[in-house]
Short mmCIF file of C-alpha atoms in Angstrom, two decimals:
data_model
loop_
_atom_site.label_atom_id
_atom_site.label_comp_id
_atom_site.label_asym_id
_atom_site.label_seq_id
_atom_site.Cartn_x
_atom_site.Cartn_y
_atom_site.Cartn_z
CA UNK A 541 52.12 -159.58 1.99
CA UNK A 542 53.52 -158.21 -1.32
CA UNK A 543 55.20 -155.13 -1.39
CA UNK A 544 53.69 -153.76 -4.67
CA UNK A 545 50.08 -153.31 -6.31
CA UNK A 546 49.22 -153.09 -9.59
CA UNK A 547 45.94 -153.22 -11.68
CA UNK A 548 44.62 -156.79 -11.63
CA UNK A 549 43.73 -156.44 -15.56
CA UNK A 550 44.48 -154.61 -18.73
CA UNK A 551 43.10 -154.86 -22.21
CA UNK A 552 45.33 -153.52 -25.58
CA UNK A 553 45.14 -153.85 -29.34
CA UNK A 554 47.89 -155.30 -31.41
CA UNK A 555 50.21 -152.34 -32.37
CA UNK A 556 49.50 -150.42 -29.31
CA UNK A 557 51.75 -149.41 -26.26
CA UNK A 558 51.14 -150.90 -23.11
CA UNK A 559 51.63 -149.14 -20.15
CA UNK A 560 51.79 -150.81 -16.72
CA UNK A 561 52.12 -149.08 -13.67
CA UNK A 562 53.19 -150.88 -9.94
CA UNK A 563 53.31 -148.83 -6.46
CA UNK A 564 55.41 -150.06 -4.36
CA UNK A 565 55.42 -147.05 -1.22
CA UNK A 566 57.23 -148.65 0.99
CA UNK A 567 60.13 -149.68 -1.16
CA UNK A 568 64.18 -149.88 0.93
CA UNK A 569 67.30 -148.34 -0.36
CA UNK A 570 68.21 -151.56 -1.53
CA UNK A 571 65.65 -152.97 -2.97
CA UNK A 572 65.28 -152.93 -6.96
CA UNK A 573 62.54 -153.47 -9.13
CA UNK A 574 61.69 -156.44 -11.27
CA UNK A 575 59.14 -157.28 -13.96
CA UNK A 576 58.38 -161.12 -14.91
CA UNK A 577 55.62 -162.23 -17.89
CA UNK A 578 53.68 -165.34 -17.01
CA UNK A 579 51.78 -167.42 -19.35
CA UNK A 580 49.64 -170.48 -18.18
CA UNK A 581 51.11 -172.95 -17.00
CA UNK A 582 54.68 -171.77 -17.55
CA UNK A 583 57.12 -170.68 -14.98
CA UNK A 584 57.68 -166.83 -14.95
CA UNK A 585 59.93 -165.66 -17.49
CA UNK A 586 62.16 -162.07 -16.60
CA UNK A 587 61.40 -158.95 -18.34
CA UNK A 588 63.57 -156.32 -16.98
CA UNK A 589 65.18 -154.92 -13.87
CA UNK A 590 65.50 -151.68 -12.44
CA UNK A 591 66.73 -149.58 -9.50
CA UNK A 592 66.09 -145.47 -10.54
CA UNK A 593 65.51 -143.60 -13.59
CA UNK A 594 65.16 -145.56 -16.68
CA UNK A 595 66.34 -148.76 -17.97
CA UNK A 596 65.64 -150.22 -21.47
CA UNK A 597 66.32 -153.61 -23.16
CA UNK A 598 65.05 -155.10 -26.13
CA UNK A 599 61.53 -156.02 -25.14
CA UNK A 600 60.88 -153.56 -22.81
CA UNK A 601 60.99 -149.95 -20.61
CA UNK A 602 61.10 -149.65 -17.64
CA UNK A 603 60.52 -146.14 -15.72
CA UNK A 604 61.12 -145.19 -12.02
CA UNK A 605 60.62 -142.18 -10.65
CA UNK A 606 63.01 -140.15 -7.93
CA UNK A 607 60.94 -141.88 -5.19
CA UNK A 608 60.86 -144.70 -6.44
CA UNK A 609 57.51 -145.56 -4.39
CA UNK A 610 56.01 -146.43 -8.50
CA UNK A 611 57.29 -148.07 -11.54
CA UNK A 612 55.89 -147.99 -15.30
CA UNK A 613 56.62 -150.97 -17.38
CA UNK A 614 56.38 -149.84 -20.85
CA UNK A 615 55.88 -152.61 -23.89
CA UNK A 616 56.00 -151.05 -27.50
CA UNK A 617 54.00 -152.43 -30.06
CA UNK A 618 52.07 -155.36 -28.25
CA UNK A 619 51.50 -158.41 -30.43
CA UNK A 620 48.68 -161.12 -29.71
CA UNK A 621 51.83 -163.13 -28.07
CA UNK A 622 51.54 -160.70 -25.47
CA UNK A 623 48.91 -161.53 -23.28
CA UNK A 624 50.25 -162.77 -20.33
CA UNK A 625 50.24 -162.16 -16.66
CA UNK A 626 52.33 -159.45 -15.98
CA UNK A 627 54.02 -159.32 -12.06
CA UNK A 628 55.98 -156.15 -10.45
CA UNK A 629 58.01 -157.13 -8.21
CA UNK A 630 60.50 -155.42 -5.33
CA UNK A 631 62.95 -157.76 -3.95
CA UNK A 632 63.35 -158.33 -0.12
CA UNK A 633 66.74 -158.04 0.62
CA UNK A 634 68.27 -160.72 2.61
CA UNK A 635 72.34 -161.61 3.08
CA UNK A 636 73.10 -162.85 -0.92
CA UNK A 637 69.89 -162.97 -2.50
CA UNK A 638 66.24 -161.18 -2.45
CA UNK A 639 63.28 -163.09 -1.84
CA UNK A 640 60.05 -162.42 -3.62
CA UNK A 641 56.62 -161.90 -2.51
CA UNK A 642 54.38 -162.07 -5.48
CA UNK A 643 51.15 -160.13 -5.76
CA UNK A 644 48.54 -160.59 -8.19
CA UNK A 645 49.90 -159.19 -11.30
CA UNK A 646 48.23 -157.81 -14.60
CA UNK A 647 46.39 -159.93 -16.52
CA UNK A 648 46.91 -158.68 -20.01
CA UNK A 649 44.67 -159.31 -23.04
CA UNK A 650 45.57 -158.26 -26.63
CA UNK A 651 43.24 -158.51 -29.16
CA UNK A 652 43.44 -158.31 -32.71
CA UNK B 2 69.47 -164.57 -19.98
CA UNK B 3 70.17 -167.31 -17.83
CA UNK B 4 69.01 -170.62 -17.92
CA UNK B 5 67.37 -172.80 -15.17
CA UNK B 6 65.93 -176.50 -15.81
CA UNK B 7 63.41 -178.25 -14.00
CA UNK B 8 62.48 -181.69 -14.61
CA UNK B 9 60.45 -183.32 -14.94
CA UNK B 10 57.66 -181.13 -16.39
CA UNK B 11 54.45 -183.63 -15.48
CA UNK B 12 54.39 -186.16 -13.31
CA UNK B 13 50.95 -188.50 -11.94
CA UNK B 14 51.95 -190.56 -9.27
CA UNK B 15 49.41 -192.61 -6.63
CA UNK B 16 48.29 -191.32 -3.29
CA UNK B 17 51.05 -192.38 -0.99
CA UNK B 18 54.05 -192.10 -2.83
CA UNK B 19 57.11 -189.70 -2.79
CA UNK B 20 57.74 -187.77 -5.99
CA UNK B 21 61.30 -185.82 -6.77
CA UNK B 22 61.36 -182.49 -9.07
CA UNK B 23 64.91 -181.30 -10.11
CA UNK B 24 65.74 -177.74 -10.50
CA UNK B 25 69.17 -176.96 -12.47
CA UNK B 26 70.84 -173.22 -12.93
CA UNK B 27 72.83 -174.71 -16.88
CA UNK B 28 74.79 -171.96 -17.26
CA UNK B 29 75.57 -169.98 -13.57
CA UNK B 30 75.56 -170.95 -10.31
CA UNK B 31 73.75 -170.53 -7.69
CA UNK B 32 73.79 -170.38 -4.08
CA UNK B 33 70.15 -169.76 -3.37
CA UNK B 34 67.58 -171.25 -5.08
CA UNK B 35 63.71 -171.05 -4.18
CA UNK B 36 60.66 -173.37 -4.62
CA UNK B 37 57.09 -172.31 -5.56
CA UNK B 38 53.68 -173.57 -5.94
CA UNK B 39 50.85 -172.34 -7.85
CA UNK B 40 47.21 -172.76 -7.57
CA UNK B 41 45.22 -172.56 -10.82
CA UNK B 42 44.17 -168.84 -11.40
CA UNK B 43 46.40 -167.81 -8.02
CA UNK B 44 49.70 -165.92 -8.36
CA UNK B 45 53.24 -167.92 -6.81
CA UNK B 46 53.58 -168.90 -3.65
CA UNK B 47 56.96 -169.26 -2.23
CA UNK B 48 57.64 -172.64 -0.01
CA UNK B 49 60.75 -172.31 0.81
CA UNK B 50 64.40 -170.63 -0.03
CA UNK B 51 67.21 -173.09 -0.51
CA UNK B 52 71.14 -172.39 0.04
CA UNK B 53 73.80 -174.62 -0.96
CA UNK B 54 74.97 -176.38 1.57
CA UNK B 55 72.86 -175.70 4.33
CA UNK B 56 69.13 -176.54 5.64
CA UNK B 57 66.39 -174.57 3.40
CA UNK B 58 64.36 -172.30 5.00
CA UNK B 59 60.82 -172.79 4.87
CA UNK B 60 57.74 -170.37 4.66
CA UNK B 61 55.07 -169.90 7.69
CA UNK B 62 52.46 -172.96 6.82
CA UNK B 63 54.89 -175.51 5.14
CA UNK B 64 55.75 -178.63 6.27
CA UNK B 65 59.19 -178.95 5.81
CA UNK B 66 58.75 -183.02 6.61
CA UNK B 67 56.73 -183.21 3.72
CA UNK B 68 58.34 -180.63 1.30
CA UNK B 69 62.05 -182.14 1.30
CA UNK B 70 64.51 -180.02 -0.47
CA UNK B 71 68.07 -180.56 -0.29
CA UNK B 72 70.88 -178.48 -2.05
CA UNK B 73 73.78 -180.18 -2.95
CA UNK B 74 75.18 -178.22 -5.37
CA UNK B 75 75.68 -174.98 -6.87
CA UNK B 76 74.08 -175.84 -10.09
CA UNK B 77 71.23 -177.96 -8.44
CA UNK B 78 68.37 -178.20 -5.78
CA UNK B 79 65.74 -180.78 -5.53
CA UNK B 80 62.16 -180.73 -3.69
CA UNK B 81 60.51 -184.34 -2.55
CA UNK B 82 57.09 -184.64 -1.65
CA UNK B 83 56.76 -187.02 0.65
CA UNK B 84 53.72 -189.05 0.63
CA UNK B 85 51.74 -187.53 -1.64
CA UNK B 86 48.21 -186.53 -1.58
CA UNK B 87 45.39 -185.25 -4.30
CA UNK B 88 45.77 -181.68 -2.12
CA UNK B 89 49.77 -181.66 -3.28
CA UNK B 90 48.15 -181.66 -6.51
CA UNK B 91 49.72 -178.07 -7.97
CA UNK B 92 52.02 -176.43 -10.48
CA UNK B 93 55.67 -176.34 -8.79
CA UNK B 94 58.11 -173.68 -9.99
CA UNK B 95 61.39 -173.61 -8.91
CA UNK B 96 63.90 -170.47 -9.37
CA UNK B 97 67.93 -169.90 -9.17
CA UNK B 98 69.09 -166.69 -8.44
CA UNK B 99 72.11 -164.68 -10.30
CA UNK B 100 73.61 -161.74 -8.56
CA UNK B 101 73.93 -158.79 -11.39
CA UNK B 102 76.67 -156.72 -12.21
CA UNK B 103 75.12 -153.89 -10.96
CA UNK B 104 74.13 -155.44 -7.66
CA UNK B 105 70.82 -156.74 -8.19
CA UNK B 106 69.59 -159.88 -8.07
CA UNK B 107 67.63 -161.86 -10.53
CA UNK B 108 65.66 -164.99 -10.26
CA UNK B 109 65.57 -167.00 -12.98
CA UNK B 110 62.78 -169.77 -13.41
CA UNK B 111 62.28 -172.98 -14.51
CA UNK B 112 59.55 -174.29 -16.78
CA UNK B 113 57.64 -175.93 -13.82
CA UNK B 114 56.51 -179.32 -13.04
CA UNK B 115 52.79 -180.32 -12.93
CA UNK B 116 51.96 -182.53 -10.28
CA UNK B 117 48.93 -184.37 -10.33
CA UNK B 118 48.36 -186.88 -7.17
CA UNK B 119 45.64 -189.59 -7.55
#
């Protein structure tokens, strides 16, 4: 089962912030948080990674609270381009790598 | 970020027959690598994770005599259906994963490869 839920669907204007939020309870000390976009047909493309507090690049925010049991991911300014499946994910830790469990994401719709 | 190929993106191939999809990490390597399928309208399903060198393991439910992946190489991993049928029929995703400099990992994926099984 996937360790994180998050709203199956979300609907934004262009020029709007989008706000996505992912609980994830039952997240481990090591585990860190990752956001992928997903458009059809495509394989999932990274957003932005996270283990406390905030991290920022330049497509994206990403907040974490002191738990850590949620996670906002914050995109500025969504264009059209935007609309996408959006998936939160918390890596399982294993020796060398993290597996993932994917859930059922955000679909995201921007319209004009 | 980094890079990972998979190739090719479409194949058709006949009821019976084995098809090969490459997955290639262009610009790190990688000693685990994972394969996917995806149902139309379904999220990712992970088959199986594969580490260089050694036997992949395989999720609860797949056959791991039909799903062949072998890992020869840092930089590459390949999955071989084995005698194909229209219920292989999927989207296959394959991912390589980079260890960050803070500790985390990340999996980078390929483009996918469309499988359609007559």
């Amino acid at each position: 089962l996937a360790k994180t839920t998050q709203p199956i669907s979300m609907d934004s204007y262009e020029g709007q912030e989008v706000n996505i939020t992912c609980s994830h309870n039952n997240i481990a000390t090591n585990d860190y948080i990752t956001w992928y976009q997903q458009f059809p047909s495509q394989g999932p493309r990274f957003i932005i990674q996270g283990y406390k507090t905030k991290v920022t690049n330049e497509v994206a925010s990403l907040f974490i609270p002191a738990d850590r049991k949620s996670s906002t991911l914050s995109l500025p300014r969504v264009s059209l381009s935007d609309t996408a499946v959006y998936y939160c994910l918390v890596g399982e830790e294993n020796t060398g790598f993290q597996k993932l469990v994917f859930g059922t994401g955000t679909r995201l719709l921007v319209s004009p | 970020g980094a890079v990972v190929s998979q190739h090719p993106s479409w194949v058709i191939c006949k009821s019976g027959t084995s098809v090969k999809i490459e997955c290639r990490s262009l610009d790190f390597q990688a000693t685990t690598m994972f394969w996917y399928r995806q149902f139309p309208k379904q999220s990712l399903m992970l088959m199986a994770t594969s580490n260089e060198g050694s036997k992949a393991t395989y999720e609860q439910g797949v056959e791991k005599d039909k799903f062949l992946i072998n890992h020869a190489s840092l930089t590459l991993s390949t999955l071989t259906v084995t005698s194909a049928h229209p219920e292989d029929s999927s989207f296959y995703i394959c991912s390589a994963s980079e260890i960050t400099s803070s500790g985390g990992h990340i999996q980078y994926f390929g483009a996918g490869t469309r499988l359609s099984v007559l």
